[in-house]
Amino acid sequence: MEQPTTVTADESALVAAFEARIAAGESIEPKDWMPERYRRQLIRMMSQHAHSEIVGMLPEGNWITRAPSLRRKMSLIAKVQDEAGHGLYIYCGTETLGVDRHELVAQLLDGRAKYSSIFNYPTLSWADMGVIGWFVDGAAIVNQTILAKASYGPYARAMVRICKEENFHKRQGYEICATLANGTPAQREMLQEAVNRFWWPSLMMFGPSDTDSPNSAELLKWRVKRKTNDELRQRFINLTVPQAAAIGVTLPDPDLRFNAETNNWEFGEIDWAEFFQVIGGNGPCNKERIAARQKAHDDGAWVREAATAHAGKQRRDVQAA
Ligand code: FAQ
């Protein structure tokens, strides 16, 4: 039977010192003492973030060959490549917590680890590429700009660089949308249809509402999160409503209205049943996404074997020298 965890007097002194450092705004680094629960929460959140970047390549990768011009193709290839880079930085950051990347990837492939719900929706038209850049990267920036102030140094520092790249992604997406909005009636209709499909799933990216978010209290206490899910969602909506108006797109929410007292755009009810279906593995593309990742993992087996053999050879060469 699992023994209850007991906190020794020594450990409570360590926890108090750790929390005092966090309260003083210090950054926690890999070799610093940290409570086991802090380490586990970070591994969970950071690995799921890394998985999201990697799985997030799939819906857009699907459109590289069909992008309508060489310029658009080049930007989309660069964007998808950036997402791979983000996944790799964050996997590296997670490894500083003493976990092996192979274990993290195994958790993704066998369904133990989550990745962002948004990537379980299909990309049906070229306008989806614009809307993903605008909404999905836009939501990621709102979330990650705050995570750049997270208490764990390697995660916070990864976010600084990632946010710079996400800004470029968002601009390329919004530019595609603005171009379509100024195009033919068919292009405008394609854009509006993509906005209608992606608006609500984009709001779900920020996670369940605060009253239903089991991890928030602990993450806020330890300053991994600095704002709640609902605060960030509201900020994203406030930023996006005027951007939609500027290009003449309608956001599919009849309840959107500005509250001059709070300075916020109030919005309608999110379909939480849909959200929990998607994060439970039953969204429109969950099975397809994991099958594609599994295939990529299997196809890459020879690369991992070759890299391991090369590293072994280098080690032997150094020992022999
Ligand atoms: N999807 O207690 P909370 C991107 C899970 S990067 C799936 O509120 P927490 C770039 C949550 O894990 C997008 N699962 O959880 C890009 C937990 O389950 P667990 C990814 C979700 O951690 C653009 C449970 O629900 N960004 O887009 C979602 O306090 C374009 C209870 O929730 C990050 O990962 C969801 N939307 O807050 C790439 C940012 N929401 O683990 C390619 C870092 C919640 O207990 C193309 N992460 N869950 O089984 C975070 O900020 C937080 O982890 C939240 C969730 C806000 C996502």
XYZ file of C-alpha atoms and ligand atoms in Angstrom:
378
model
C 0.000 0.000 0.000
C 1.239 3.495 -0.804
C 2.482 5.240 2.319
C 1.123 8.739 3.050
C 3.684 11.446 2.312
C 5.067 12.890 5.510
C 6.757 16.261 5.532
C 9.755 16.252 7.829
C 10.772 19.321 9.823
C 13.764 19.702 7.473
C 11.502 19.603 4.463
C 9.045 22.153 5.779
C 11.957 24.529 6.270
C 12.978 23.890 2.656
C 9.415 24.508 1.439
C 9.254 27.762 3.419
C 12.562 28.932 1.926
C 11.410 27.922 -1.572
C 8.126 29.806 -1.222
C 9.950 32.852 0.159
C 12.153 32.879 -2.956
C 9.079 32.713 -5.176
C 7.395 35.496 -3.197
C 10.535 37.605 -3.669
C 10.243 37.123 -7.447
C 13.341 34.926 -7.736
C 13.639 32.434 -10.530
C 13.850 28.723 -9.649
C 16.637 26.966 -11.562
C 17.121 23.236 -12.317
C 19.617 22.513 -9.537
C 17.672 24.403 -6.868
C 15.673 22.480 -4.319
C 11.971 22.361 -5.201
C 8.973 20.507 -3.778
C 8.265 17.271 -5.633
C 4.757 18.517 -6.417
C 6.137 21.677 -8.092
C 8.425 19.504 -10.215
C 5.560 17.212 -11.210
C 3.204 20.062 -12.044
C 5.865 21.624 -14.267
C 6.599 18.338 -16.025
C 2.874 17.894 -16.696
C 2.294 21.406 -17.977
C 5.542 21.861 -19.909
C 5.415 18.449 -21.577
C 1.804 19.020 -22.628
C 2.870 22.370 -24.018
C 5.722 20.729 -25.975
C 3.338 18.061 -27.300
C 0.939 20.824 -28.417
C 3.647 22.490 -30.468
C 4.530 19.198 -32.155
C 0.955 18.016 -32.788
C 0.138 21.599 -33.819
C 2.339 21.148 -36.873
C -0.116 18.652 -38.354
C -3.170 20.814 -39.190
C -0.952 23.392 -40.925
C 1.501 20.945 -42.483
C -1.551 19.619 -44.263
C -1.742 22.890 -46.269
C 1.892 23.475 -47.265
C 1.544 21.870 -50.690
C -1.728 23.706 -51.322
C -0.727 27.235 -50.249
C -1.804 29.591 -53.037
C 1.560 31.229 -53.841
C 5.286 30.712 -53.324
C 5.322 33.519 -50.731
C 2.534 31.880 -48.736
C 4.237 28.475 -49.024
C 7.528 29.866 -47.720
C 5.854 31.563 -44.744
C 3.852 28.468 -43.881
C 6.889 26.172 -44.094
C 8.817 28.578 -41.860
C 5.941 28.711 -39.381
C 5.553 24.938 -39.164
C 9.311 24.596 -38.747
C 9.222 27.170 -35.924
C 6.571 25.117 -34.119
C 8.909 22.101 -34.248
C 11.637 24.279 -32.741
C 9.286 25.419 -29.963
C 8.457 21.807 -29.157
C 12.167 20.996 -28.955
C 13.040 23.939 -26.660
C 10.215 23.001 -24.332
C 11.151 19.296 -24.309
C 14.705 20.405 -23.394
C 13.288 22.650 -20.674
C 11.233 19.733 -19.332
C 14.321 17.491 -19.275
C 15.973 19.924 -16.834
C 13.412 18.589 -14.327
C 15.001 15.144 -14.521
C 12.609 13.396 -16.887
C 13.560 11.615 -20.112
C 12.114 12.892 -23.382
C 11.419 9.344 -24.545
C 9.138 8.881 -21.561
C 7.300 12.127 -22.405
C 6.786 11.089 -26.027
C 5.566 7.656 -24.883
C 2.995 9.421 -22.672
C 1.746 11.415 -25.661
C 1.496 8.402 -27.945
C -0.298 6.146 -25.468
C -2.764 8.875 -24.466
C -1.545 9.524 -20.894
C -0.502 13.096 -21.743
C -2.721 15.747 -23.243
C -2.005 18.349 -25.917
C -3.988 21.451 -26.799
C -7.607 20.772 -27.700
C -7.430 23.174 -30.646
C -5.336 20.795 -32.743
C -8.109 18.211 -32.774
C -10.148 20.260 -35.218
C -9.743 19.771 -38.982
C -8.312 22.383 -41.367
C -10.786 22.415 -44.228
C -9.910 25.501 -46.282
C -7.020 27.849 -47.011
C -8.724 30.459 -44.814
C -8.092 28.133 -41.846
C -4.364 28.916 -42.204
C -5.093 32.594 -41.755
C -7.476 32.038 -38.871
C -5.097 29.669 -37.047
C -2.318 32.266 -37.216
C -4.654 35.021 -36.075
C -6.644 33.185 -33.350
C -4.490 30.217 -32.289
C -1.109 31.941 -32.330
C -2.844 35.051 -30.986
C -4.203 33.020 -28.041
C -0.805 31.373 -27.566
C 0.853 34.820 -27.350
C -1.616 36.022 -24.702
C -0.960 32.873 -22.649
C 2.785 32.678 -23.205
C 3.641 36.341 -22.673
C 2.513 35.786 -19.095
C 4.311 32.422 -18.885
C 7.518 34.309 -19.755
C 7.263 35.536 -16.137
C 6.782 32.021 -14.728
C 8.837 31.119 -11.662
C 10.738 28.273 -13.350
C 13.682 29.836 -15.208
C 14.100 27.422 -18.163
C 10.377 27.574 -18.993
C 10.161 31.355 -18.673
C 13.235 31.881 -20.864
C 11.926 29.519 -23.564
C 8.731 31.597 -23.658
C 10.594 34.823 -24.415
C 11.999 33.479 -27.655
C 8.855 31.558 -28.566
C 6.657 34.645 -28.170
C 8.836 36.584 -30.610
C 8.257 33.898 -33.221
C 4.556 33.583 -32.406
C 4.186 37.298 -33.096
C 5.419 36.725 -36.625
C 2.993 33.780 -36.955
C 0.085 35.845 -35.814
C 0.887 38.627 -38.274
C 1.176 36.243 -41.199
C -2.204 34.743 -40.216
C -3.923 38.086 -39.836
C -2.452 39.220 -43.147
C -3.960 36.174 -44.889
C -7.315 37.024 -43.274
C -7.099 40.703 -44.255
C -6.260 39.713 -47.845
C -9.227 37.328 -48.048
C -11.485 39.947 -46.439
C -10.567 42.316 -49.269
C -10.993 39.621 -51.903
C -13.889 38.187 -53.879
C -17.257 37.354 -52.251
C -16.236 33.674 -52.299
C -12.984 34.478 -50.453
C -14.850 36.573 -47.871
C -17.297 33.738 -47.355
C -14.461 31.214 -46.951
C -12.885 33.464 -44.305
C -16.118 33.968 -42.381
C -16.782 30.224 -42.424
C -13.302 29.517 -40.995
C -13.811 32.181 -38.295
C -17.150 30.582 -37.390
C -15.496 27.173 -36.922
C -12.393 28.321 -35.030
C -13.697 31.038 -32.704
C -15.138 28.889 -29.909
C -12.395 26.206 -29.982
C -9.826 29.043 -29.743
C -11.481 30.320 -26.560
C -11.245 26.783 -25.151
C -7.451 26.858 -25.531
C -7.274 28.831 -22.266
C -8.593 25.829 -20.359
C -11.706 25.292 -18.245
C -13.268 28.182 -16.390
C -11.564 29.096 -13.120
C -14.263 27.400 -11.063
C -13.471 24.143 -12.841
C -9.666 24.286 -13.089
C -8.129 21.854 -10.569
C -4.504 22.880 -11.186
C -4.814 26.658 -11.147
C -4.667 27.323 -7.394
C -1.346 25.495 -6.974
C 0.182 26.911 -10.151
C -0.826 30.445 -9.173
C 0.524 29.972 -5.651
C 3.900 28.944 -7.073
C 3.749 31.642 -9.778
C 3.968 29.238 -12.666
C 0.716 30.774 -13.799
C 0.455 34.517 -13.134
C -3.103 34.968 -14.438
C -6.094 32.663 -14.361
C -7.582 30.844 -17.370
C -10.581 33.210 -17.421
C -8.450 36.356 -17.114
C -6.351 35.342 -20.124
C -9.398 34.310 -22.149
C -10.964 37.716 -21.487
C -7.775 39.486 -22.531
C -7.693 37.533 -25.802
C -11.327 38.416 -26.544
C -10.744 42.097 -25.766
C -7.791 42.165 -28.171
C -9.494 40.189 -30.936
C -12.898 41.905 -31.198
C -11.466 45.151 -32.658
C -9.192 43.162 -34.988
C -12.270 41.364 -36.381
C -14.089 44.669 -36.845
C -11.074 46.147 -38.671
C -11.330 43.538 -41.435
C -15.125 43.301 -41.468
C -15.405 39.786 -40.007
C -18.232 38.811 -37.633
C -17.369 36.776 -34.552
C -20.013 34.052 -34.159
C -21.334 35.126 -30.765
C -24.602 37.100 -30.596
C -23.914 37.846 -26.909
C -20.687 39.785 -27.516
C -21.117 43.270 -26.059
C -18.813 45.871 -24.602
C -19.185 46.669 -20.930
C -17.921 50.215 -20.464
C -17.760 49.812 -16.690
C -15.420 46.813 -16.727
C -13.810 47.688 -20.082
C -14.375 44.103 -21.193
C -16.177 42.468 -24.078
C -18.760 40.191 -22.481
C -19.332 36.941 -24.331
C -21.725 33.989 -24.557
C -21.575 30.558 -22.945
C -18.722 28.272 -23.986
C -19.768 24.704 -24.793
C -17.823 22.989 -22.015
C -19.313 19.601 -22.870
C -17.572 19.849 -26.253
C -14.300 20.889 -24.561
C -14.323 17.905 -22.194
C -15.165 15.566 -25.089
C -12.163 16.862 -27.041
C -9.676 16.698 -24.154
C -11.039 13.255 -23.304
C -9.825 11.988 -26.684
C -13.134 12.236 -28.562
C -12.714 15.353 -30.684
C -13.063 15.350 -34.468
C -9.375 14.549 -35.179
C -7.867 13.087 -31.967
C -7.362 9.617 -33.397
C -6.010 10.925 -36.703
C -3.504 13.214 -34.949
C -2.101 10.489 -32.706
C -1.949 8.040 -35.616
C 0.060 10.604 -37.614
C 2.438 11.181 -34.665
C 2.826 7.425 -34.151
C 3.689 6.964 -37.829
C 6.238 9.807 -37.706
C 7.729 8.270 -34.555
C 7.991 4.826 -36.161
C 9.408 6.245 -39.409
C 12.021 8.129 -37.361
C 13.262 5.035 -35.494
C 16.303 4.706 -37.765
C 17.317 8.317 -37.055
C 17.203 7.733 -33.293
C 19.211 4.505 -33.708
C 21.805 6.240 -35.908
C 22.113 9.175 -33.465
C 22.547 6.788 -30.529
C 25.204 4.802 -32.428
C 27.016 8.029 -33.370
C 26.960 9.286 -29.764
C 28.336 5.897 -28.617
C 31.152 6.107 -31.165
C 32.051 9.632 -30.058
C 32.127 8.513 -26.413
C 34.430 5.582 -27.278
C 36.695 7.878 -29.349
C 37.012 10.294 -26.408
C 37.791 7.424 -24.015
C 40.397 5.988 -26.409
C 42.124 9.385 -26.875
N -6.442 21.443 -24.285
O -6.549 22.684 -14.226
P -6.480 23.156 -15.645
C 0.215 26.814 -29.410
C -6.438 20.153 -19.339
S 0.671 26.211 -27.906
C -6.164 20.257 -23.714
O -6.974 24.525 -15.925
P -3.790 23.954 -16.186
C 1.288 27.218 -30.365
C -5.259 20.362 -18.402
O -4.062 19.923 -18.991
C -0.853 25.681 -27.164
N -6.173 20.055 -22.377
O -5.006 22.935 -16.211
C 0.935 26.819 -31.732
C -5.706 19.552 -17.207
O -5.527 18.169 -17.486
P -4.477 17.236 -16.668
C -0.595 24.994 -25.900
C -6.470 21.120 -21.612
O -2.567 23.223 -16.580
C 0.134 27.593 -32.534
C -7.211 19.757 -17.192
O -7.583 20.142 -18.504
N -0.240 25.948 -24.886
O -0.925 26.872 -29.612
C -6.748 22.383 -22.135
O -3.805 24.691 -14.877
C -0.198 27.210 -33.827
C -7.669 20.799 -16.185
O -7.275 22.131 -16.585
C 0.125 25.545 -23.667
O 0.174 24.381 -23.364
C -6.741 22.521 -23.527
N -7.028 23.687 -24.139
O -4.174 25.020 -17.310
C 1.449 25.638 -32.257
C 0.490 26.651 -22.706
N -7.006 23.231 -21.122
O -3.102 17.617 -17.129
C 1.139 25.237 -33.566
C 0.931 26.143 -21.371
C -6.896 22.507 -19.979
O -4.667 17.573 -15.205
C 0.313 26.039 -34.356
N -0.146 25.577 -20.618
N -6.578 21.248 -20.290
O -4.836 15.857 -17.058
C -1.029 26.301 -19.888
O -1.027 27.526 -19.869
C -2.005 25.538 -19.030
O -1.538 24.210 -18.902
C -3.467 25.532 -19.585
C -4.304 24.608 -18.661
C -4.045 26.936 -19.526
C -3.525 24.984 -20.995
